Amino acid sequence: MREITTDIAVIGAGSAGLSAAYQAASAGADVLVIDENHLPGGQLFKQIHKFFGSRAHQAGTRGFQIGQELLERVQKSGARVWLDTLVYGIERDCSLGVIHDGAHYVVRAKKVIVATGAKENYMAFPGSTLPGVMGAGAAQTMVNVNRVLPGKRVVMLGSGNVGLIVSYQLMQAGADVVALVEAAPEIGGYAVHAGKLRRAGVPILVGHTITRVTGDGQVERVEIAQVDKQFNPIPGTERVLEADTVCLAVGLNPMTELVWMAGCKFCFIPAFGGHVPMHDGNMETTVPGLYVAGDVTGVEEASSAMEEGNLAGVCAAHALGLLTDEQAADKKAEINARLDALRAGLFGERRRTAKQQQLDAMQAEQGGNDHVG
Amino acid sequence: MEDIIICRCQEVTEQEIIDAVHEGATTVDGVKRRTRACMGLCQGKTCGRLVERIVARESGRSAAEVTPQHSRMPVRPVKIGTFGGDGDA
């Protein structure tokens, strides 16, 4: 076992982690970024579509290009990036158990930023373990990163942006999307993404779900049915689609194992994917010195993950005395203004309310502690 | 009722998890110890959320009240030899 010390350890080299590392290293901190994947960038390098939003958030730029620019900035900032590296655990004192290059390390950092992202929700139905049933994110990785087509005839379940975008990308890669099935009465994602599918002639079946998948050792038939207002299948409405692939795009949930293990307090916010760590306006959790950023704090999207990463990086560097109060306040004000812009409008309002609820929970928790103390 | 597999690593069905709750399991950890759900290679990353939902539904509690399984080291599969190597005495 080898021991390593650093100012700031960042777990996860995705949108949030790379942004945090860039900010902290630019302020002069010694930064170590750790990611279990072979390539940095998290989900950014899977995103071949153009991003939305304002110019400040690189609207009109494709996700992988945003990732490339971010990565170059991080490399120039002097942060160290360890890839193919596992953080298998965290102690209450925030030291990390790490496996790097086949060897066991303990990483002791003055501040730790957890930016582990989210994982896909799974759905179970008869036949859901047949080969050919997979997460939509997995299918996206196969097509856009590994250039492997998961199948020729795809049924997509879920009409959020992931379901809509991945359906279109599977078609661009050469698959047929037989149908996009959505249990809710309306499409969940942006109309502009749904429009692309409609123009391509993909049937979008709202008020439907998958009831069963059958086949001889792999997906061959997908039974769908209409659902009632409680989302239960209506008997007699079943019909069968011939397909070899089923993609599940039924939401994401924050990857919080390490945050729980460190002893952080959580609150429950359905809009963010369930139990999420409480944090303050500096992204610091109830465990002093432990920060969170990006989807692990609640599932949003890449742009807000980058801004939360920026915030965590600035605040951790400030806490180490590497930025003056004034420098930190200026940077935080700029980042918060951009975050507010991302959490505004028709689609942002729900996330703004959810984030406020999370900050309020933290304040109540800290107020409670002061009272007891 | 057709079998629905919830934990694919350990091949645990929905009915087995329901039975575990009715036998007295009130948490995901309780279900885990009775059925081995969440104890396979993925350590519950795939089925954990579904198990939470079944525990909530069958015990008549809200989703907020059922927390994820207790998180322990290692959170990812690690070879025993890596921990027990020459320099790890």
Short mmCIF file of C-alpha atoms in Angstrom, two decimals:
data_model
loop_
_atom_site.label_atom_id
_atom_site.label_comp_id
_atom_site.label_asym_id
_atom_site.label_seq_id
_atom_site.Cartn_x
_atom_site.Cartn_y
_atom_site.Cartn_z
CA MET A 1 0.00 0.00 0.00
CA ARG A 2 1.33 3.42 -0.98
CA GLU A 3 0.25 6.73 0.41
CA ILE A 4 -0.23 9.89 -1.62
CA THR A 5 -1.05 13.37 -0.40
CA THR A 6 -2.53 16.17 -2.47
CA ASP A 7 -4.41 19.42 -1.91
CA ILE A 8 -7.57 18.37 -3.73
CA ALA A 9 -8.74 14.98 -4.97
CA VAL A 10 -11.53 14.93 -7.55
CA ILE A 11 -13.43 11.67 -8.08
CA GLY A 12 -14.79 11.51 -11.61
CA ALA A 13 -13.39 13.12 -14.76
CA GLY A 14 -16.71 14.03 -16.38
CA SER A 15 -18.30 17.43 -16.94
CA ALA A 16 -18.31 18.35 -13.24
CA GLY A 17 -15.02 16.76 -12.18
CA LEU A 18 -12.95 18.23 -15.01
CA SER A 19 -14.42 21.68 -14.41
CA ALA A 20 -13.66 21.44 -10.69
CA ALA A 21 -10.12 20.28 -11.40
CA TYR A 22 -9.52 23.10 -13.86
CA GLN A 23 -10.70 25.78 -11.41
CA ALA A 24 -8.75 24.38 -8.47
CA ALA A 25 -5.52 23.78 -10.40
CA SER A 26 -5.75 27.22 -12.02
CA ALA A 27 -5.89 28.72 -8.52
CA GLY A 28 -2.65 26.93 -7.73
CA ALA A 29 -3.87 23.79 -5.97
CA ASP A 30 -2.17 20.45 -6.35
CA VAL A 31 -5.03 18.43 -7.91
CA LEU A 32 -5.45 14.73 -8.57
CA VAL A 33 -8.43 13.67 -10.71
CA ILE A 34 -9.40 9.99 -10.64
CA ASP A 35 -11.69 8.19 -13.10
CA GLU A 36 -12.47 4.51 -13.51
CA ASN A 37 -12.86 4.80 -17.27
CA HIS A 38 -10.23 4.43 -19.93
CA LEU A 39 -11.01 7.89 -21.33
CA PRO A 40 -11.82 11.12 -19.50
CA GLY A 41 -14.89 13.25 -20.25
CA GLY A 42 -17.65 11.16 -18.69
CA GLN A 43 -20.75 11.34 -20.85
CA LEU A 44 -19.55 14.35 -22.86
CA PHE A 45 -17.73 12.30 -25.48
CA LYS A 46 -20.89 10.34 -26.27
CA GLN A 47 -22.81 13.51 -27.12
CA ILE A 48 -22.66 14.11 -30.85
CA HIS A 49 -25.65 16.50 -30.85
CA LYS A 50 -25.47 20.26 -30.48
CA PHE A 51 -26.14 21.69 -27.02
CA PHE A 52 -28.87 24.24 -26.29
CA GLY A 53 -28.95 27.28 -24.09
CA SER A 54 -27.00 30.49 -24.16
CA ARG A 55 -23.73 31.36 -25.85
CA ALA A 56 -22.02 31.23 -22.44
CA HIS A 57 -22.93 27.57 -22.37
CA GLN A 58 -21.64 26.85 -25.84
CA ALA A 59 -25.06 26.42 -27.38
CA GLY A 60 -24.70 25.11 -30.90
CA THR A 61 -21.48 23.26 -30.04
CA ARG A 62 -21.55 19.47 -30.04
CA GLY A 63 -21.01 17.77 -26.68
CA PHE A 64 -17.80 15.97 -27.58
CA GLN A 65 -16.23 19.24 -28.75
CA ILE A 66 -17.10 20.84 -25.40
CA GLY A 67 -15.44 17.85 -23.74
CA GLN A 68 -12.32 18.21 -25.87
CA GLU A 69 -11.93 21.89 -24.99
CA LEU A 70 -12.48 21.19 -21.30
CA LEU A 71 -9.93 18.41 -21.34
CA GLU A 72 -7.30 20.63 -23.00
CA ARG A 73 -7.86 23.32 -20.36
CA VAL A 74 -7.43 20.75 -17.59
CA GLN A 75 -4.23 19.40 -19.12
CA LYS A 76 -2.77 22.92 -19.30
CA SER A 77 -3.85 23.70 -15.73
CA GLY A 78 -1.40 21.19 -14.28
CA ALA A 79 -3.96 18.85 -12.69
CA ARG A 80 -2.94 15.20 -12.68
CA VAL A 81 -5.48 12.78 -14.20
CA TRP A 82 -5.41 9.10 -13.26
CA LEU A 83 -7.53 6.98 -15.61
CA ASP A 84 -8.50 3.29 -15.33
CA THR A 85 -8.37 3.97 -11.60
CA LEU A 86 -10.89 2.85 -9.00
CA VAL A 87 -11.89 4.66 -5.84
CA TYR A 88 -13.16 1.65 -3.95
CA GLY A 89 -13.93 3.43 -0.71
CA ILE A 90 -13.75 6.53 1.45
CA GLU A 91 -13.05 6.75 5.17
CA ARG A 92 -14.78 9.12 7.59
CA ASP A 93 -11.64 11.29 7.49
CA CYS A 94 -12.12 11.45 3.69
CA SER A 95 -9.01 9.46 2.84
CA LEU A 96 -9.62 7.43 -0.31
CA GLY A 97 -8.91 3.79 -1.07
CA VAL A 98 -7.64 3.70 -4.63
CA ILE A 99 -6.53 1.00 -7.07
CA HIS A 100 -4.25 2.44 -9.74
CA ASP A 101 -2.23 0.43 -12.23
CA GLY A 102 -2.83 -2.76 -10.26
CA ALA A 103 -1.53 -1.27 -7.01
CA HIS A 104 -3.25 -0.18 -3.81
CA TYR A 105 -3.00 3.47 -2.74
CA VAL A 106 -4.40 5.59 0.02
CA VAL A 107 -4.97 9.14 -1.17
CA ARG A 108 -5.07 11.80 1.53
CA ALA A 109 -6.37 15.13 0.25
CA LYS A 110 -7.14 18.32 2.17
CA LYS A 111 -10.38 18.59 0.19
CA VAL A 112 -12.27 15.92 -1.75
CA ILE A 113 -14.71 16.69 -4.57
CA VAL A 114 -17.06 13.84 -5.49
CA ALA A 115 -18.27 14.13 -9.08
CA THR A 116 -19.28 10.55 -9.79
CA GLY A 117 -22.30 11.36 -11.96
CA ALA A 118 -25.34 9.17 -12.35
CA LYS A 119 -26.32 5.71 -13.52
CA GLU A 120 -29.27 4.53 -15.60
CA ASN A 121 -32.52 3.34 -14.08
CA TYR A 122 -33.48 -0.19 -14.97
CA MET A 123 -36.95 -1.59 -15.55
CA ALA A 124 -38.01 -5.18 -15.01
CA PHE A 125 -40.66 -7.06 -17.00
CA PRO A 126 -40.89 -10.65 -18.22
CA GLY A 127 -37.97 -11.10 -20.59
CA SER A 128 -36.08 -8.01 -19.42
CA THR A 129 -32.91 -10.08 -18.92
CA LEU A 130 -32.86 -11.35 -22.51
CA PRO A 131 -29.77 -10.26 -24.47
CA GLY A 132 -30.78 -7.23 -26.52
CA VAL A 133 -32.45 -5.37 -23.64
CA MET A 134 -30.16 -2.55 -22.52
CA GLY A 135 -30.02 0.96 -21.16
CA ALA A 136 -30.32 3.71 -23.76
CA GLY A 137 -27.05 5.15 -22.45
CA ALA A 138 -25.36 1.80 -23.05
CA ALA A 139 -26.66 1.77 -26.62
CA GLN A 140 -25.36 5.33 -27.07
CA THR A 141 -21.90 4.29 -25.86
CA MET A 142 -21.91 1.35 -28.27
CA VAL A 143 -22.85 3.50 -31.25
CA ASN A 144 -21.00 6.77 -30.60
CA VAL A 145 -17.90 5.59 -28.75
CA ASN A 146 -17.32 1.98 -29.81
CA ARG A 147 -19.03 2.20 -33.22
CA VAL A 148 -20.97 -1.00 -32.71
CA LEU A 149 -24.64 -1.15 -33.69
CA PRO A 150 -26.51 -2.95 -30.89
CA GLY A 151 -29.23 -4.19 -33.27
CA LYS A 152 -31.18 -3.48 -36.41
CA ARG A 153 -34.72 -3.01 -35.13
CA VAL A 154 -35.02 -1.05 -31.90
CA VAL A 155 -37.91 -0.33 -29.55
CA MET A 156 -37.10 2.64 -27.30
CA LEU A 157 -38.90 3.00 -23.96
CA GLY A 158 -39.01 6.55 -22.59
CA SER A 159 -39.41 9.89 -24.38
CA GLY A 160 -37.19 12.11 -22.24
CA ASN A 161 -34.27 13.74 -24.01
CA VAL A 162 -32.14 10.62 -23.61
CA GLY A 163 -34.76 8.44 -25.32
CA LEU A 164 -35.34 10.97 -28.11
CA ILE A 165 -31.67 11.73 -28.80
CA VAL A 166 -30.46 8.13 -28.62
CA SER A 167 -33.29 7.01 -30.94
CA TYR A 168 -32.17 9.51 -33.52
CA GLN A 169 -28.50 8.60 -33.12
CA LEU A 170 -29.31 4.88 -33.53
CA MET A 171 -31.04 5.78 -36.79
CA GLN A 172 -28.03 7.83 -37.90
CA ALA A 173 -25.91 4.75 -37.19
CA GLY A 174 -28.12 2.61 -39.41
CA ALA A 175 -30.76 1.03 -37.15
CA ASP A 176 -34.53 1.23 -37.57
CA VAL A 177 -36.41 2.55 -34.57
CA VAL A 178 -39.61 0.52 -34.76
CA ALA A 179 -41.37 2.60 -32.12
CA LEU A 180 -40.73 4.96 -29.24
CA VAL A 181 -42.96 3.99 -26.34
CA GLU A 182 -43.86 6.39 -23.50
CA ALA A 183 -46.14 5.62 -20.57
CA ALA A 184 -46.99 9.27 -19.84
CA PRO A 185 -49.66 10.99 -21.95
CA GLU A 186 -47.10 13.44 -23.34
CA ILE A 187 -43.56 13.39 -24.69
CA GLY A 188 -41.08 14.19 -21.91
CA GLY A 189 -38.18 15.78 -23.80
CA TYR A 190 -37.69 18.81 -26.02
CA ALA A 191 -40.04 19.18 -29.01
CA VAL A 192 -37.09 19.83 -31.32
CA HIS A 193 -35.70 16.35 -30.64
CA ALA A 194 -39.14 14.71 -30.96
CA GLY A 195 -39.71 16.56 -34.24
CA LYS A 196 -36.63 14.97 -35.77
CA LEU A 197 -38.01 11.51 -35.03
CA ARG A 198 -41.49 12.37 -36.27
CA ARG A 199 -40.14 13.71 -39.54
CA ALA A 200 -38.18 10.47 -39.93
CA GLY A 201 -41.47 8.58 -39.55
CA VAL A 202 -40.83 6.96 -36.14
CA PRO A 203 -44.14 6.14 -34.41
CA ILE A 204 -44.19 7.80 -30.97
CA LEU A 205 -46.68 5.89 -28.86
CA VAL A 206 -47.59 7.85 -25.73
CA GLY A 207 -49.76 6.18 -23.07
CA HIS A 208 -48.07 2.84 -23.80
CA THR A 209 -45.58 0.59 -22.05
CA ILE A 210 -43.64 -2.60 -22.67
CA THR A 211 -45.36 -5.57 -21.01
CA ARG A 212 -43.11 -8.45 -22.11
CA VAL A 213 -40.19 -9.34 -24.31
CA THR A 214 -39.84 -12.82 -25.81
CA GLY A 215 -37.41 -14.64 -28.06
CA ASP A 216 -35.17 -17.67 -28.32
CA GLY A 217 -32.09 -16.60 -26.37
CA GLN A 218 -32.38 -12.99 -27.54
CA VAL A 219 -34.96 -10.27 -28.12
CA GLU A 220 -37.28 -11.17 -31.02
CA ARG A 221 -40.71 -9.82 -30.06
CA VAL A 222 -41.73 -6.89 -27.88
CA GLU A 223 -45.27 -6.82 -26.51
CA ILE A 224 -46.60 -3.34 -25.79
CA ALA A 225 -49.94 -2.24 -24.35
CA GLN A 226 -51.83 0.93 -23.57
CA VAL A 227 -51.78 2.05 -19.93
CA ASP A 228 -54.48 3.56 -17.75
CA LYS A 229 -54.07 6.70 -15.63
CA GLN A 230 -52.24 4.70 -12.94
CA PHE A 231 -49.83 3.43 -15.64
CA ASN A 232 -51.20 -0.11 -15.43
CA PRO A 233 -51.46 -1.98 -18.76
CA ILE A 234 -55.04 -2.21 -20.10
CA PRO A 235 -55.89 -5.86 -20.89
CA GLY A 236 -56.87 -6.42 -24.51
CA THR A 237 -54.76 -3.54 -25.88
CA GLU A 238 -51.59 -5.63 -26.31
CA ARG A 239 -49.81 -5.82 -29.62
CA VAL A 240 -46.50 -7.28 -30.68
CA LEU A 241 -43.64 -5.51 -32.44
CA GLU A 242 -40.83 -7.44 -34.10
CA ALA A 243 -37.51 -6.11 -32.86
CA ASP A 244 -34.05 -7.32 -31.82
CA THR A 245 -33.21 -4.55 -29.36
CA VAL A 246 -35.01 -2.82 -26.51
CA CYS A 247 -33.51 0.36 -25.09
CA LEU A 248 -34.62 1.59 -21.67
CA ALA A 249 -34.50 5.37 -21.27
CA VAL A 250 -36.38 5.55 -17.98
CA GLY A 251 -34.30 8.06 -16.10
CA LEU A 252 -31.08 8.25 -14.16
CA ASN A 253 -30.16 8.21 -10.52
CA PRO A 254 -27.18 9.80 -8.73
CA MET A 255 -24.16 7.56 -8.06
CA THR A 256 -23.96 8.28 -4.34
CA GLU A 257 -22.27 5.22 -2.78
CA LEU A 258 -19.09 7.09 -1.78
CA VAL A 259 -21.05 10.04 -0.41
CA TRP A 260 -23.15 7.76 1.81
CA MET A 261 -19.99 5.95 2.91
CA ALA A 262 -18.36 9.23 3.96
CA GLY A 263 -21.31 9.83 6.31
CA CYS A 264 -22.97 12.75 4.52
CA LYS A 265 -26.59 13.58 5.30
CA PHE A 266 -29.11 13.13 2.50
CA CYS A 267 -32.51 14.53 1.54
CA PHE A 268 -35.13 13.08 -0.80
CA ILE A 269 -35.91 15.00 -3.99
CA PRO A 270 -37.76 13.00 -6.66
CA ALA A 271 -37.02 15.59 -9.39
CA PHE A 272 -33.30 14.93 -8.84
CA GLY A 273 -33.58 11.14 -8.92
CA GLY A 274 -34.26 10.26 -5.26
CA HIS A 275 -31.94 10.54 -2.26
CA VAL A 276 -29.35 13.24 -2.86
CA PRO A 277 -26.60 14.64 -0.61
CA MET A 278 -27.33 17.90 1.17
CA HIS A 279 -24.88 20.63 0.26
CA ASP A 280 -24.47 24.36 0.82
CA GLY A 281 -23.96 27.17 -1.69
CA ASN A 282 -20.26 26.22 -1.83
CA MET A 283 -21.16 22.62 -2.82
CA GLU A 284 -19.79 21.42 0.55
CA THR A 285 -21.69 18.54 2.19
CA THR A 286 -22.44 17.96 5.87
CA VAL A 287 -18.96 16.37 6.09
CA PRO A 288 -16.47 19.27 6.26
CA GLY A 289 -14.03 19.28 3.36
CA LEU A 290 -16.16 16.95 1.23
CA TYR A 291 -17.70 18.62 -1.81
CA VAL A 292 -20.11 17.31 -4.46
CA ALA A 293 -20.79 18.52 -8.00
CA GLY A 294 -22.78 17.47 -11.05
CA ASP A 295 -25.30 14.66 -11.37
CA VAL A 296 -24.26 13.06 -8.05
CA THR A 297 -25.98 16.04 -6.36
CA GLY A 298 -29.15 15.43 -8.38
CA VAL A 299 -29.62 14.56 -12.05
CA GLU A 300 -29.62 17.65 -14.29
CA GLU A 301 -27.57 18.00 -17.46
CA ALA A 302 -24.01 18.61 -18.66
CA SER A 303 -23.99 22.42 -18.57
CA SER A 304 -25.14 22.70 -14.95
CA ALA A 305 -22.76 19.87 -14.02
CA MET A 306 -19.87 21.93 -15.42
CA GLU A 307 -21.00 25.01 -13.47
CA GLU A 308 -21.39 23.06 -10.22
CA GLY A 309 -17.90 21.70 -10.86
CA ASN A 310 -16.58 25.22 -11.36
CA LEU A 311 -18.24 26.26 -8.11
CA ALA A 312 -16.84 23.34 -6.12
CA GLY A 313 -13.35 23.90 -7.55
CA VAL A 314 -13.36 27.61 -6.71
CA CYS A 315 -14.76 27.06 -3.21
CA ALA A 316 -12.32 24.26 -2.36
CA ALA A 317 -9.38 26.39 -3.56
CA HIS A 318 -10.71 29.35 -1.57
CA ALA A 319 -11.03 27.20 1.57
CA LEU A 320 -7.35 26.29 1.15
CA GLY A 321 -6.44 29.98 1.03
CA LEU A 322 -5.44 29.86 -2.65
CA LEU A 323 -7.95 32.53 -3.66
CA THR A 324 -8.64 35.76 -1.78
CA ASP A 325 -12.17 36.37 -0.46
CA GLU A 326 -12.68 38.93 -3.20
CA GLN A 327 -11.42 36.68 -6.00
CA ALA A 328 -13.61 33.82 -4.80
CA ALA A 329 -16.67 36.08 -4.44
CA ASP A 330 -16.25 37.39 -7.99
CA LYS A 331 -15.87 33.94 -9.49
CA LYS A 332 -18.79 32.55 -7.49
CA ALA A 333 -21.05 35.42 -8.58
CA GLU A 334 -20.26 34.75 -12.26
CA ILE A 335 -20.82 31.00 -11.92
CA ASN A 336 -24.05 31.44 -9.95
CA ALA A 337 -25.40 33.84 -12.56
CA ARG A 338 -24.79 31.22 -15.24
CA LEU A 339 -26.35 28.50 -13.07
CA ASP A 340 -29.44 30.66 -12.51
CA ALA A 341 -29.77 31.10 -16.28
CA LEU A 342 -29.60 27.32 -16.75
CA ARG A 343 -32.26 26.75 -14.10
CA ALA A 344 -34.74 29.25 -15.53
CA GLY A 345 -37.57 28.99 -18.03
CA LEU A 346 -40.05 26.29 -18.86
CA PHE A 347 -37.67 23.33 -18.44
CA GLY A 348 -35.38 24.85 -15.79
CA GLU A 349 -37.98 25.89 -13.23
CA ARG A 350 -38.49 22.40 -11.82
CA ARG A 351 -34.74 21.99 -11.32
CA ARG A 352 -34.43 25.45 -9.76
CA THR A 353 -37.11 24.59 -7.20
CA ALA A 354 -35.49 21.22 -6.50
CA LYS A 355 -32.04 22.79 -5.97
CA GLN A 356 -33.54 25.37 -3.59
CA GLN A 357 -35.16 22.55 -1.62
CA GLN A 358 -31.76 20.84 -1.35
CA LEU A 359 -30.01 24.02 -0.15
CA ASP A 360 -32.85 24.65 2.34
CA ALA A 361 -32.49 21.12 3.72
CA MET A 362 -28.79 21.81 4.29
CA GLN A 363 -29.53 25.09 6.02
CA ALA A 364 -32.09 23.43 8.30
CA GLU A 365 -29.58 20.70 9.08
CA GLN A 366 -26.82 23.15 9.93
CA GLY A 367 -29.18 25.37 11.91
CA GLY A 368 -30.27 22.28 13.85
CA ASN A 369 -26.68 21.38 14.61
CA ASP A 370 -25.88 24.89 15.84
CA HIS A 371 -28.86 24.67 18.16
CA VAL A 372 -27.73 21.37 19.60
CA GLY A 373 -24.11 22.55 19.79
CA MET B 1 -47.74 -14.68 -12.61
CA GLU B 2 -44.71 -14.83 -14.90
CA ASP B 3 -41.37 -14.60 -13.16
CA ILE B 4 -39.83 -11.16 -13.32
CA ILE B 5 -36.13 -11.15 -12.49
CA ILE B 6 -35.17 -8.09 -10.46
CA CYS B 7 -31.56 -8.91 -9.55
CA ARG B 8 -30.03 -10.34 -12.69
CA CYS B 9 -26.62 -11.01 -11.14
CA GLN B 10 -28.08 -13.35 -8.51
CA GLU B 11 -31.28 -14.27 -10.41
CA VAL B 12 -33.66 -13.11 -7.70
CA THR B 13 -37.30 -12.73 -8.75
CA GLU B 14 -39.77 -10.06 -7.78
CA GLN B 15 -41.83 -12.67 -5.90
CA GLU B 16 -38.83 -13.68 -3.78
CA ILE B 17 -38.30 -10.05 -2.79
CA ILE B 18 -42.00 -9.60 -2.00
CA ASP B 19 -41.86 -12.75 0.16
CA ALA B 20 -38.77 -11.41 1.97
CA VAL B 21 -40.60 -8.18 2.86
CA HIS B 22 -43.60 -10.15 4.14
CA GLU B 23 -41.22 -12.29 6.21
CA GLY B 24 -40.10 -9.11 7.97
CA ALA B 25 -37.46 -7.39 5.86
CA THR B 26 -38.02 -3.65 6.24
CA THR B 27 -34.90 -2.37 4.45
CA VAL B 28 -32.95 -3.10 1.27
CA ASP B 29 -30.25 -4.62 3.50
CA GLY B 30 -32.87 -6.93 5.02
CA VAL B 31 -33.95 -8.11 1.58
CA LYS B 32 -30.32 -8.50 0.57
CA ARG B 33 -29.49 -10.78 3.49
CA ARG B 34 -32.55 -12.96 2.86
CA THR B 35 -32.38 -13.24 -0.94
CA ARG B 36 -28.86 -12.20 -2.09
CA ALA B 37 -30.42 -9.47 -4.28
CA CYS B 38 -27.80 -6.69 -4.74
CA MET B 39 -24.97 -9.11 -3.81
CA GLY B 40 -23.72 -9.95 -7.30
CA LEU B 41 -21.02 -8.49 -9.49
CA CYS B 42 -22.77 -5.14 -9.96
CA GLN B 43 -23.48 -4.84 -6.19
CA GLY B 44 -27.00 -3.57 -6.75
CA LYS B 45 -26.18 -0.84 -9.24
CA THR B 46 -28.78 -2.27 -11.62
CA CYS B 47 -31.48 -3.60 -9.30
CA GLY B 48 -31.01 -1.55 -6.13
CA ARG B 49 -33.58 1.06 -7.09
CA LEU B 50 -36.14 -1.58 -8.02
CA VAL B 51 -35.59 -3.35 -4.70
CA GLU B 52 -36.09 -0.03 -2.85
CA ARG B 53 -39.36 0.49 -4.72
CA ILE B 54 -40.65 -3.01 -3.94
CA VAL B 55 -39.72 -2.63 -0.24
CA ALA B 56 -41.60 0.69 -0.11
CA ARG B 57 -44.67 -0.66 -1.91
CA GLU B 58 -44.92 -3.92 0.04
CA SER B 59 -44.31 -2.32 3.44
CA GLY B 60 -46.67 0.59 2.74
CA ARG B 61 -44.03 3.29 3.12
CA SER B 62 -43.05 6.20 0.92
CA ALA B 63 -40.02 6.12 -1.37
CA ALA B 64 -38.41 8.80 0.83
CA GLU B 65 -38.43 6.45 3.83
CA VAL B 66 -36.60 3.60 2.08
CA THR B 67 -32.92 4.48 1.74
CA PRO B 68 -30.45 2.64 -0.51
CA GLN B 69 -28.52 -0.34 0.80
CA HIS B 70 -25.71 0.35 3.26
CA SER B 71 -22.65 1.31 1.24
CA ARG B 72 -19.48 -0.62 2.08
CA MET B 73 -15.98 -1.00 0.73
CA PRO B 74 -15.19 -1.99 -1.93
CA VAL B 75 -17.82 -0.17 -4.00
CA ARG B 76 -16.30 -1.70 -7.14
CA PRO B 77 -15.00 -5.24 -7.67
CA VAL B 78 -11.33 -5.43 -6.61
CA LYS B 79 -9.09 -8.49 -6.83
CA ILE B 80 -8.17 -9.85 -3.38
CA GLY B 81 -4.57 -10.14 -4.61
CA THR B 82 -4.45 -6.39 -5.15
CA PHE B 83 -5.15 -5.77 -1.48
CA GLY B 84 -3.00 -8.66 -0.31
CA GLY B 85 0.02 -8.02 -2.54
CA ASP B 86 3.64 -7.99 -1.36
CA GLY B 87 3.68 -4.39 -0.28
CA ASP B 88 0.38 -4.53 1.58
CA ALA B 89 1.46 -6.26 4.79
#
